[in-house]
CSV table of C-alpha atoms in Angstrom, one decimal:
chain,number,residue,atom,x,y,z
A,1,ARG,CA,2.1,109.3,111.9
A,2,MET,CA,4.4,107.5,114.2
A,3,GLU,CA,6.9,108.7,111.7
A,4,ALA,CA,6.8,112.6,112.9
A,5,SER,CA,7.4,111.4,116.2
A,6,CYS,CA,10.4,110.4,115.6
A,7,LEU,CA,11.7,112.8,113.7
A,8,GLU,CA,10.1,115.5,116.0
A,9,LEU,CA,12.0,113.3,119.3
A,10,ALA,CA,15.2,113.2,117.2
A,11,LEU,CA,14.8,117.1,116.6
A,12,GLU,CA,14.5,117.8,120.2
A,13,GLY,CA,17.6,114.9,120.8
A,14,GLU,CA,19.4,117.4,118.5
A,15,ARG,CA,18.3,121.2,119.9
A,16,LEU,CA,19.4,119.8,123.6
A,17,CYS,CA,22.9,118.0,122.3
A,18,LYS,CA,23.7,121.1,120.7
A,19,ALA,CA,22.6,123.4,124.0
A,20,GLY,CA,25.1,121.1,125.7
A,21,ASP,CA,22.7,118.5,127.5
A,22,CYS,CA,24.1,115.7,126.4
A,23,ARG,CA,22.4,113.8,128.9
A,24,ALA,CA,18.7,115.4,128.4
A,25,GLY,CA,19.6,114.8,124.5
A,26,VAL,CA,20.4,111.1,124.8
A,27,SER,CA,17.4,110.4,126.2
A,28,PHE,CA,15.2,112.1,122.9
A,29,PHE,CA,17.4,110.0,120.9
A,30,GLU,CA,16.8,106.9,122.5
A,31,ALA,CA,12.8,107.1,122.8
A,32,ALA,CA,13.3,108.4,118.9
A,33,VAL,CA,15.0,104.7,118.3
A,34,GLN,CA,12.0,103.0,120.2
A,35,VAL,CA,9.5,104.9,118.3
A,36,GLY,CA,11.7,104.1,115.5
A,37,THR,CA,11.2,105.1,111.9
A,38,GLU,CA,11.8,103.4,108.4
A,39,ASP,CA,13.7,106.2,106.6
A,40,LEU,CA,17.0,104.5,107.4
A,41,ARG,CA,19.2,108.0,106.9
A,42,THR,CA,17.3,109.4,109.4
A,43,LEU,CA,17.8,106.5,111.9
A,44,SER,CA,21.8,106.9,110.4
A,45,ALA,CA,21.6,110.4,112.0
A,46,ILE,CA,20.0,109.5,115.4
A,47,TYR,CA,22.6,106.4,115.8
A,48,SER,CA,25.8,109.2,114.5
A,49,GLN,CA,24.5,111.7,116.9
A,50,LEU,CA,23.8,109.0,120.2
A,51,GLY,CA,27.5,107.6,119.4
A,52,ASN,CA,29.1,111.0,120.2
A,53,ALA,CA,26.7,112.1,122.7
A,54,TYR,CA,27.8,108.8,124.5
A,55,PHE,CA,31.7,109.9,123.4
A,56,TYR,CA,30.8,113.7,125.3
A,57,LEU,CA,29.8,111.9,128.2
A,58,HIS,CA,32.7,109.5,128.4
A,59,GLU,CA,30.8,106.2,127.8
A,60,TYR,CA,32.5,104.5,125.1
A,61,ALA,CA,31.2,101.4,125.5
A,62,LYS,CA,27.8,102.6,124.6
A,63,ALA,CA,29.3,105.3,121.7
A,64,LEU,CA,30.9,102.4,120.4
A,65,GLU,CA,27.4,100.7,119.8
A,66,TYR,CA,25.9,103.2,118.0
A,67,HIS,CA,28.8,104.6,115.5
A,68,HIS,CA,28.6,100.7,114.8
A,69,HIS,CA,25.5,100.7,114.0
A,70,ASP,CA,25.5,103.7,112.1
A,71,LEU,CA,28.4,102.6,109.8
A,72,THR,CA,26.3,99.7,109.8
A,73,LEU,CA,23.3,101.5,108.1
A,74,ALA,CA,25.2,103.8,106.3
A,75,ARG,CA,27.1,100.5,104.3
A,76,THR,CA,23.6,99.4,103.6
A,77,ILE,CA,22.4,102.0,102.1
A,78,GLY,CA,25.5,102.7,100.4
A,79,ASP,CA,25.4,106.2,101.9
A,80,LEU,CA,29.3,107.0,101.0
A,81,LEU,CA,29.6,110.0,103.0
A,82,GLY,CA,28.0,108.3,105.8
A,83,GLU,CA,30.2,105.8,105.7
A,84,ALA,CA,33.3,107.9,106.3
A,85,LYS,CA,32.1,109.8,108.6
A,86,ALA,CA,30.6,106.5,110.7
A,87,SER,CA,34.2,105.4,110.4
A,88,GLY,CA,35.6,108.3,111.6
A,89,ASN,CA,33.6,108.3,114.9
A,90,LEU,CA,34.1,104.7,115.7
A,91,GLY,CA,37.9,105.2,114.7
A,92,ASN,CA,38.1,108.0,117.8
A,93,THR,CA,36.0,105.9,119.8
A,94,LEU,CA,37.9,102.6,119.7
A,95,LYS,CA,41.2,104.9,120.3
A,96,VAL,CA,39.8,106.0,123.1
A,97,LEU,CA,38.8,102.2,124.1
A,98,GLY,CA,43.0,101.9,123.6
A,99,ASN,CA,41.8,99.2,120.5
A,100,PHE,CA,44.4,101.1,118.4
A,101,GLU,CA,45.2,98.5,115.7
A,102,GLU,CA,40.7,98.6,114.7
A,103,ALA,CA,40.8,102.9,115.4
A,104,ILE,CA,43.4,103.4,112.4
A,105,VAL,CA,41.3,100.8,109.9
A,106,CYS,CA,38.7,103.0,110.7
A,107,CYS,CA,40.4,106.1,110.4
A,108,GLN,CA,41.9,105.1,107.5
A,109,ARG,CA,38.6,104.2,105.7
A,110,HIS,CA,37.5,107.4,107.0
A,111,LEU,CA,41.1,108.9,105.0
A,112,ASP,CA,40.1,107.0,101.2
A,113,ILE,CA,36.3,107.3,101.1
A,114,SER,CA,37.5,111.4,101.4
A,115,ARG,CA,40.0,110.9,99.2
A,116,GLU,CA,37.4,109.1,96.5
A,117,LEU,CA,35.4,111.6,97.2
A,118,ASN,CA,37.8,114.7,96.7
A,119,ASP,CA,36.4,116.0,100.0
A,120,LYS,CA,39.2,118.3,101.3
A,121,VAL,CA,37.5,119.1,104.5
A,122,GLY,CA,36.9,115.2,105.2
A,123,GLU,CA,40.8,114.5,104.3
A,124,ALA,CA,41.8,117.2,106.9
A,125,ARG,CA,39.5,116.0,109.4
A,126,ALA,CA,40.7,111.9,109.1
A,127,LEU,CA,44.3,112.9,109.0
A,128,TYR,CA,44.0,114.3,112.2
A,129,ASN,CA,42.4,111.7,114.1
A,130,LEU,CA,45.0,109.1,112.3
A,131,GLY,CA,47.4,111.2,114.0
A,132,ASN,CA,45.2,111.1,117.4
A,133,VAL,CA,45.7,107.2,117.3
A,134,TYR,CA,49.0,106.8,116.4
A,135,HIS,CA,50.0,109.4,119.4
A,136,SER,CA,48.0,108.0,121.1
A,137,LYS,CA,49.8,104.5,120.8
A,138,GLY,CA,52.6,105.9,121.0
A,139,LYS,CA,51.8,107.2,124.1
A,140,ASN,CA,50.7,104.3,125.8
A,141,VAL,CA,53.0,101.7,124.7
A,142,ALA,CA,55.7,104.1,126.2
A,143,SER,CA,53.7,104.5,129.4
A,144,ALA,CA,53.3,100.6,129.7
A,145,GLY,CA,57.4,100.1,129.6
A,146,THR,CA,59.7,100.4,132.3
A,147,HIS,CA,62.0,102.1,130.2
A,148,ASP,CA,62.9,106.1,130.5
A,149,PRO,CA,61.0,108.5,128.3
A,150,GLY,CA,63.3,109.8,125.7
A,151,ASP,CA,64.6,105.8,125.4
A,152,LEU,CA,61.8,105.2,123.3
A,153,PRO,CA,61.5,101.3,121.8
A,154,ASP,CA,61.6,101.6,118.1
A,155,ASP,CA,57.3,100.9,117.8
A,156,VAL,CA,57.1,103.8,120.1
A,157,LYS,CA,59.0,106.2,117.8
A,158,ASN,CA,57.3,104.8,114.9
A,159,ALA,CA,54.1,105.3,116.1
A,160,LEU,CA,55.1,109.0,117.1
A,161,GLN,CA,56.7,109.7,113.9
A,162,LYS,CA,53.8,108.6,112.1
A,163,ALA,CA,51.5,110.9,114.3
A,164,ALA,CA,53.9,113.6,113.4
A,165,ASN,CA,54.0,113.5,109.8
A,166,TYR,CA,49.7,112.8,109.5
A,167,TYR,CA,49.5,116.1,111.8
A,168,GLU,CA,52.2,117.7,108.7
A,169,GLU,CA,50.1,116.5,106.3
A,170,ASN,CA,46.5,117.8,107.8
A,171,LEU,CA,48.5,121.1,108.0
A,172,THR,CA,49.3,121.7,104.8
A,173,ILE,CA,45.4,120.8,103.8
A,174,VAL,CA,44.6,123.0,106.3
A,175,THR,CA,46.4,126.0,105.7
A,176,GLU,CA,44.7,125.7,102.3
A,177,LEU,CA,41.7,125.3,103.1
A,178,GLY,CA,42.8,128.9,105.8
A,179,ASP,CA,40.9,126.4,108.1
A,180,ARG,CA,42.7,128.3,111.4
A,181,ALA,CA,40.9,126.5,114.0
A,182,ALA,CA,42.4,123.3,112.9
A,183,GLN,CA,45.8,124.6,112.2
A,184,GLY,CA,45.3,124.8,116.1
A,185,ARG,CA,44.5,121.9,117.3
A,186,ALA,CA,46.7,120.4,114.1
A,187,PHE,CA,50.2,122.2,116.0
A,188,GLY,CA,49.0,122.0,119.7
A,189,ASN,CA,49.2,118.0,118.8
A,190,LEU,CA,52.2,118.3,116.6
A,191,GLY,CA,54.3,120.0,120.1
A,192,ASN,CA,53.0,116.9,121.9
A,193,THR,CA,54.2,114.5,119.3
A,194,HIS,CA,57.8,116.1,119.4
A,195,TYR,CA,57.9,116.8,123.0
A,196,LEU,CA,57.2,112.9,123.3
A,197,LEU,CA,59.8,112.5,121.0
A,198,GLY,CA,62.5,114.6,122.4
A,199,ASN,CA,62.7,117.2,120.0
A,200,PHE,CA,62.2,119.9,122.1
A,201,ARG,CA,62.8,122.7,120.0
A,202,SER,CA,60.4,121.3,117.4
A,203,ALA,CA,57.9,121.6,120.0
A,204,ILE,CA,58.5,125.0,121.2
A,205,LEU,CA,57.6,126.1,117.3
A,206,ALA,CA,54.5,124.3,116.9
A,207,HIS,CA,53.2,125.8,120.4
A,208,GLU,CA,53.9,129.1,119.7
A,209,GLN,CA,51.7,128.9,116.8
A,210,ARG,CA,49.4,126.9,118.6
A,211,LEU,CA,49.4,130.1,120.9
A,212,LEU,CA,49.2,132.4,118.4
A,213,ILE,CA,45.9,131.3,116.8
A,214,ALA,CA,44.7,130.6,120.4
A,215,LYS,CA,44.9,134.4,120.7
A,216,GLU,CA,43.5,135.2,117.5
A,217,PHE,CA,40.5,133.3,118.4
A,218,GLY,CA,40.5,134.5,122.1
A,219,ASP,CA,40.4,130.7,123.2
A,220,ARG,CA,41.4,130.8,127.1
A,221,SER,CA,41.6,127.5,127.0
A,222,ALA,CA,44.0,126.8,124.5
A,223,GLU,CA,45.7,129.9,125.3
A,224,ARG,CA,46.0,127.8,129.0
A,225,ARG,CA,46.9,124.5,127.4
A,226,ALA,CA,49.1,126.4,125.3
A,227,TYR,CA,51.7,127.9,128.3
A,228,SER,CA,51.2,124.5,130.0
A,229,ASN,CA,53.2,122.7,126.7
A,230,LEU,CA,55.9,125.7,126.7
A,231,GLY,CA,56.8,125.5,130.3
A,232,ASN,CA,56.5,121.1,130.1
A,233,ALA,CA,58.8,121.6,126.8
A,234,TYR,CA,61.6,124.4,128.8
A,235,ILE,CA,61.8,122.3,131.7
A,236,PHE,CA,62.8,119.8,129.2
A,237,LEU,CA,65.6,122.4,127.9
A,238,GLY,CA,66.8,123.0,131.1
A,239,GLU,CA,65.3,126.6,131.0
A,240,PHE,CA,63.5,127.1,134.3
A,241,GLU,CA,62.8,130.4,134.3
A,242,THR,CA,61.3,130.3,131.3
A,243,ALA,CA,59.6,127.7,132.0
A,244,SER,CA,58.3,129.3,135.4
A,245,GLU,CA,56.7,132.5,133.5
A,246,TYR,CA,54.5,130.3,131.2
A,247,TYR,CA,53.4,128.3,134.2
A,248,LYS,CA,52.6,131.4,135.8
A,249,ARG,CA,50.6,132.2,133.3
A,250,THR,CA,49.0,129.2,133.4
A,251,LEU,CA,48.0,129.9,136.5
A,252,GLN,CA,46.7,133.2,136.0
A,253,LEU,CA,44.3,131.5,133.0
A,254,ALA,CA,43.5,128.6,135.3
A,255,ARG,CA,42.4,131.4,138.0
A,256,GLN,CA,40.5,133.3,135.4
A,257,LEU,CA,38.8,130.0,134.1
A,258,LYS,CA,37.6,128.9,137.4
A,259,ASP,CA,38.7,125.6,137.0
A,260,ARG,CA,40.8,124.6,140.1
A,261,ALA,CA,41.8,121.2,139.2
A,262,VAL,CA,44.0,122.7,136.7
A,263,GLU,CA,45.1,125.5,139.2
A,264,ALA,CA,46.3,122.9,141.5
A,265,GLN,CA,48.6,121.7,138.3
A,266,ALA,CA,49.6,125.1,137.5
A,267,CYS,CA,50.7,125.2,141.2
A,268,TYR,CA,52.9,121.9,141.3
A,269,SER,CA,54.5,122.3,138.4
A,270,LEU,CA,55.6,125.6,139.6
A,271,GLY,CA,56.3,124.1,143.1
A,272,ASN,CA,58.6,121.6,141.0
A,273,THR,CA,60.6,124.3,139.0
A,274,TYR,CA,61.2,126.1,141.6
A,275,THR,CA,62.6,122.6,143.2
A,276,LEU,CA,64.9,123.1,140.3
A,277,LEU,CA,65.9,126.3,140.2
A,278,GLN,CA,66.7,125.5,144.6
A,279,ASP,CA,64.3,128.5,145.7
A,280,TYR,CA,62.9,126.5,148.3
A,281,GLU,CA,61.0,128.9,150.0
A,282,LYS,CA,59.2,129.7,146.3
A,283,ALA,CA,58.9,125.9,146.0
A,284,ILE,CA,57.0,125.7,149.3
A,285,ASP,CA,54.5,128.2,148.6
A,286,TYR,CA,53.3,126.7,145.1
A,287,HIS,CA,53.2,123.1,147.1
A,288,LEU,CA,51.4,124.3,150.2
A,289,LYS,CA,49.0,125.9,147.3
A,290,HIS,CA,48.8,122.7,145.2
A,291,LEU,CA,47.9,120.7,148.9
A,292,VAL,CA,45.2,123.5,149.8
A,293,ILE,CA,43.4,122.7,146.4
A,294,ALA,CA,44.0,118.7,146.5
A,295,GLN,CA,42.2,118.8,150.1
A,296,GLU,CA,39.4,121.0,148.4
A,297,LEU,CA,38.9,118.9,145.8
A,298,ASN,CA,39.4,115.3,148.1
A,299,ASP,CA,41.9,114.0,145.7
A,300,LYS,CA,43.9,111.9,147.7
A,301,ILE,CA,46.6,111.2,145.4
A,302,GLY,CA,47.4,115.2,144.7
A,303,GLU,CA,47.1,115.2,148.7
A,304,GLY,CA,49.8,112.7,148.8
A,305,ARG,CA,51.9,114.0,146.3
A,306,ALA,CA,52.0,117.5,147.5
A,307,CYS,CA,53.1,116.3,151.5
A,308,TRP,CA,56.2,114.6,149.9
A,309,SER,CA,57.4,117.5,147.8
A,310,LEU,CA,56.4,119.8,151.1
A,311,GLY,CA,58.6,116.8,153.1
A,312,ASN,CA,61.4,116.8,150.4
A,313,ALA,CA,61.3,121.1,150.4
A,314,TYR,CA,61.4,121.5,153.9
A,315,THR,CA,64.3,119.5,154.2
A,316,ALA,CA,66.0,121.0,152.1
A,317,LEU,CA,65.8,124.1,154.0
A,318,GLY,CA,66.7,122.3,156.9
A,319,ASN,CA,63.7,122.6,158.7
A,320,HIS,CA,62.8,119.1,159.6
A,321,ASP,CA,60.0,119.7,161.9
A,322,GLN,CA,57.7,120.3,159.1
A,323,ALA,CA,59.7,117.9,157.0
A,324,ILE,CA,59.0,115.0,159.5
A,325,HIS,CA,55.4,116.4,159.6
A,326,PHE,CA,54.7,116.1,156.0
A,327,ALA,CA,56.5,113.0,155.5
A,328,GLU,CA,54.3,111.5,158.0
A,329,ARG,CA,51.3,113.3,156.5
A,330,HIS,CA,52.4,111.5,153.3
A,331,LEU,CA,52.8,108.3,154.8
A,332,GLU,CA,49.2,108.1,156.2
A,333,ILE,CA,48.1,109.3,152.8
A,334,SER,CA,49.8,105.8,150.8
A,335,ARG,CA,48.6,104.1,153.5
A,336,GLU,CA,44.5,105.1,153.0
A,337,VAL,CA,45.0,104.8,149.1
A,338,GLY,CA,47.2,101.8,149.2
A,339,ASP,CA,50.3,102.9,147.5
A,340,ARG,CA,52.6,100.4,148.5
A,341,SER,CA,55.2,102.6,147.1
A,342,GLY,CA,54.4,106.0,148.1
A,343,GLU,CA,54.4,104.0,151.7
A,344,LEU,CA,58.1,103.1,151.3
A,345,THR,CA,59.6,106.0,150.1
A,346,ALA,CA,57.8,107.9,152.9
A,347,ARG,CA,58.9,105.7,155.4
A,348,LEU,CA,62.3,106.1,153.5
A,349,ASN,CA,62.3,109.8,153.8
A,350,LEU,CA,61.4,109.2,157.8
A,351,SER,CA,63.8,107.0,158.4
A,352,ASP,CA,66.3,109.6,156.4
A,353,LEU,CA,65.6,112.3,159.0
A,354,GLN,CA,65.6,110.1,161.9
A,355,MET,CA,69.4,109.5,160.6
A,356,VAL,CA,69.8,113.2,160.1
A,357,LEU,CA,68.3,114.2,163.3
A,358,GLY,CA,69.6,111.2,165.5
A,359,LEU,CA,66.6,110.2,167.0
A,360,SER,CA,65.3,107.1,167.6
A,361,TYR,CA,61.9,107.5,165.3
A,362,SER,CA,59.6,105.1,164.7
A,363,ALA,CA,57.0,105.4,161.9
A,364,ASN,CA,54.6,103.6,163.7
A,365,ASN,CA,54.3,105.6,166.6
A,366,SER,CA,55.9,108.8,166.6
A,367,MET,CA,53.9,112.3,165.8
A,368,MET,CA,55.3,115.8,166.1
A,369,SER,CA,55.5,116.3,169.1
A,370,GLU,CA,58.4,113.8,169.4
A,371,SER,CA,61.0,115.5,167.4
A,372,HIS,CA,60.8,118.9,169.4
A,373,VAL,CA,63.4,118.8,171.7
A,374,ALA,CA,66.2,117.7,168.6
A,375,GLU,CA,64.4,119.8,166.1
A,376,ASN,CA,64.9,122.8,167.9
A,377,SER,CA,68.3,122.8,167.9
A,378,LEU,CA,68.9,122.0,163.9
A,379,ASN,CA,66.4,124.1,163.0
A,380,GLY,CA,67.5,126.7,160.1
A,381,THR,CA,70.7,124.5,160.2
A,382,ARG,CA,71.3,122.7,156.7
A,383,PRO,CA,72.6,119.3,157.8
A,384,ARG,CA,76.0,117.9,156.3
A,385,VAL,CA,74.0,114.0,155.9
A,386,GLY,CA,72.2,115.8,152.9
A,387,ARG,CA,68.3,114.1,152.1
A,388,ARG,CA,69.0,116.9,149.4
A,389,HIS,CA,71.0,115.0,147.3
A,390,SER,CA,68.7,112.0,147.1
A,391,MET,CA,65.7,114.3,146.8
A,392,GLU,CA,67.3,115.9,144.2
A,393,ASN,CA,67.5,112.6,142.7
A,394,MET,CA,63.9,112.1,142.9
A,395,GLU,CA,63.2,115.7,141.7
A,396,LEU,CA,65.2,116.1,139.2
A,397,MET,CA,65.3,112.1,138.2
A,398,LYS,CA,63.3,113.0,134.7
A,399,LEU,CA,63.7,116.3,134.5
A,400,THR,CA,67.3,117.1,134.2
A,401,PRO,CA,68.8,118.4,130.7
A,402,GLU,CA,71.7,115.8,131.7
A,403,LYS,CA,68.8,113.3,131.6
A,404,VAL,CA,67.5,114.1,128.2
A,405,GLN,CA,71.3,114.4,126.5
A,406,ASN,CA,71.1,110.7,127.4
A,407,TRP,CA,67.7,110.3,125.5
A,408,ASN,CA,68.7,112.3,122.6
B,1,SER,CA,73.5,103.9,150.6
B,2,GLN,CA,71.2,106.4,151.2
B,3,PRO,CA,70.8,108.2,147.7
B,4,MET,CA,70.5,105.1,145.9
B,5,ALA,CA,67.8,104.2,147.9
B,6,GLY,CA,66.3,107.0,147.4
B,7,HIS,CA,66.8,106.8,144.1
B,8,GLN,CA,65.0,102.5,143.8
B,9,ALA,CA,61.8,104.4,145.7
B,10,ALA,CA,61.8,107.4,143.2
B,11,GLU,CA,61.6,105.0,139.9
B,12,LEU,CA,59.5,102.6,142.2
B,13,GLN,CA,57.0,105.3,143.0
B,14,SER,CA,57.2,106.6,139.8
B,15,LYS,CA,55.3,104.0,138.3
B,16,VAL,CA,52.6,104.0,140.4
B,17,VAL,CA,51.4,107.2,140.9
B,18,PRO,CA,49.0,108.2,138.2
B,19,SER,CA,50.5,110.3,135.6
B,20,LYS,CA,48.6,113.4,136.0
B,21,GLN,CA,49.9,114.2,139.4
B,22,ILE,CA,53.2,112.7,139.0
B,23,LEU,CA,56.2,115.0,136.3
B,24,HIS,CA,56.1,117.5,134.0
B,25,SER,CA,56.7,114.8,130.8
B,26,ASP,CA,53.3,113.2,131.8
B,27,ASN,CA,51.3,116.5,131.9
B,28,MET,CA,51.1,117.2,128.2
B,29,GLU,CA,47.7,118.9,127.0
B,30,MET,CA,45.6,117.4,124.1
B,31,GLU,CA,43.7,119.6,121.9
B,32,PRO,CA,40.4,118.3,121.7
B,33,GLU,CA,39.1,115.4,119.4
B,34,THR,CA,36.8,116.1,116.2
B,35,MET,CA,33.7,114.0,115.9
B,36,GLU,CA,32.0,113.7,112.7
B,37,THR,CA,28.1,115.1,112.8
B,38,LYS,CA,24.9,113.7,111.0
B,39,SER,CA,22.0,116.0,111.8
B,40,VAL,CA,18.0,114.5,110.9
B,41,THR,CA,17.7,118.5,109.6
B,42,ASP,CA,20.2,118.1,107.1
B,43,TYR,CA,18.1,115.2,105.1
B,44,PHE,CA,14.6,116.6,107.0
B,45,SER,CA,15.6,120.0,105.2
B,46,LYS,CA,16.6,118.7,101.9
B,47,LEU,CA,13.3,116.1,101.7
B,48,HIS,CA,11.1,118.7,102.8
B,49,MET,CA,11.9,122.5,102.7
B,50,GLY,CA,13.5,122.4,98.7
B,51,SER,CA,16.5,123.7,98.8
B,52,LEU,CA,17.0,126.8,100.1
B,53,VAL,CA,16.6,126.2,104.0
B,54,TYR,CA,19.0,123.7,102.9
B,55,SER,CA,21.6,125.4,102.2
B,56,CYS,CA,21.1,127.8,104.8
B,57,THR,CA,21.6,124.4,107.4
B,58,SER,CA,24.7,123.4,105.1
B,59,LYS,CA,26.1,127.1,105.8
B,60,ARG,CA,25.2,126.7,109.4
B,61,LYS,CA,27.0,123.4,109.4
B,62,ASN,CA,29.9,124.6,107.9
B,63,LYS,CA,30.8,127.6,110.7
């Protein structure tokens, strides 16, 4: 009778998770564990699902705990397929937690067992997971360093190259299997790996395939991801017009999907792209749109970025009134969020503007009103002392093809 | 010089501002992870309901 009860609770947990309510599902699974069962296969399935539910809820420590229980159980009862699955899930969880070496061991185990069992589907999935772990590992080391993105240290390059190889291997199998959805995922991540490696043309080819498959499935989220990634790659090829077209499609889909955060990101990318195209009116238009959403979402850091970008764009247009307004706002926000270097940048911007305007300007006590007199006489004219130049240094620093050439 | 100071400030800033908001290069959109799934019904069906239901659930799972 206890057995039935554990099973009933677990079945309800499964139903809830399938319906998308992982939180409620977790409660039922935990209740099922409390009741207990002597059937270790059932218990293994419960642990596995608890692990996945916690994974989707972003509670990775809990996910790790349950996938580990599942692995131990699967080994105990000699369930090889179960062990492969648990290893894969444990590997994915360890990856998210940044424990890449252990993640690799687990995903490799998933791969080895799948090959032993001649399980092609499992093999392909393990290869995809391994690709993801190496990608994360490469990206993680790259972002922790102080070097430029293209100037990749050997360990980063090696990890990313391994990721690309695993994605390619995965693609061979899922193409044989005719699994278009899996191909779509592999193309997307392969494209991102090429992008990090600085192979922008290859990145574009992969993302174009991803886009094609997303359209086949009518998967608009995947379609939006592909547009965004294509935009990023074209930026680094110096093809800003093409990039802006892709970002506009990203924006269109973000609006259709009613994802405000993604909409904000698309506006920000468009603002930066139009800055690169030196069309500052359009840049301002998109940065303002980004600012509105950042405020709406109470994203202080995004708001700071928007103010910084707006300050630069208005400076480029010679509108110092607005430039000072946004530089001051940037300073305020940087202080608020405790961003010391943002604060420093804002102070530099303000002192530059002060120099341009020939004002005795102090960031501590001044507000807009104090700059009005000088502003009126200068408004609309482009100053000889250029903030524009240093602004371009900032915006273009990591975006220009010249820079890219150095990386390659 | 001014441009140099600006450049240094940008260097500094780029390391601190969270990646999501800063540059195109950091705003990569990854595909979702795939997790392996187990189900009590797989085993339950196999055990209690015979092969017909089991083959149905396997088919459903393979979709």
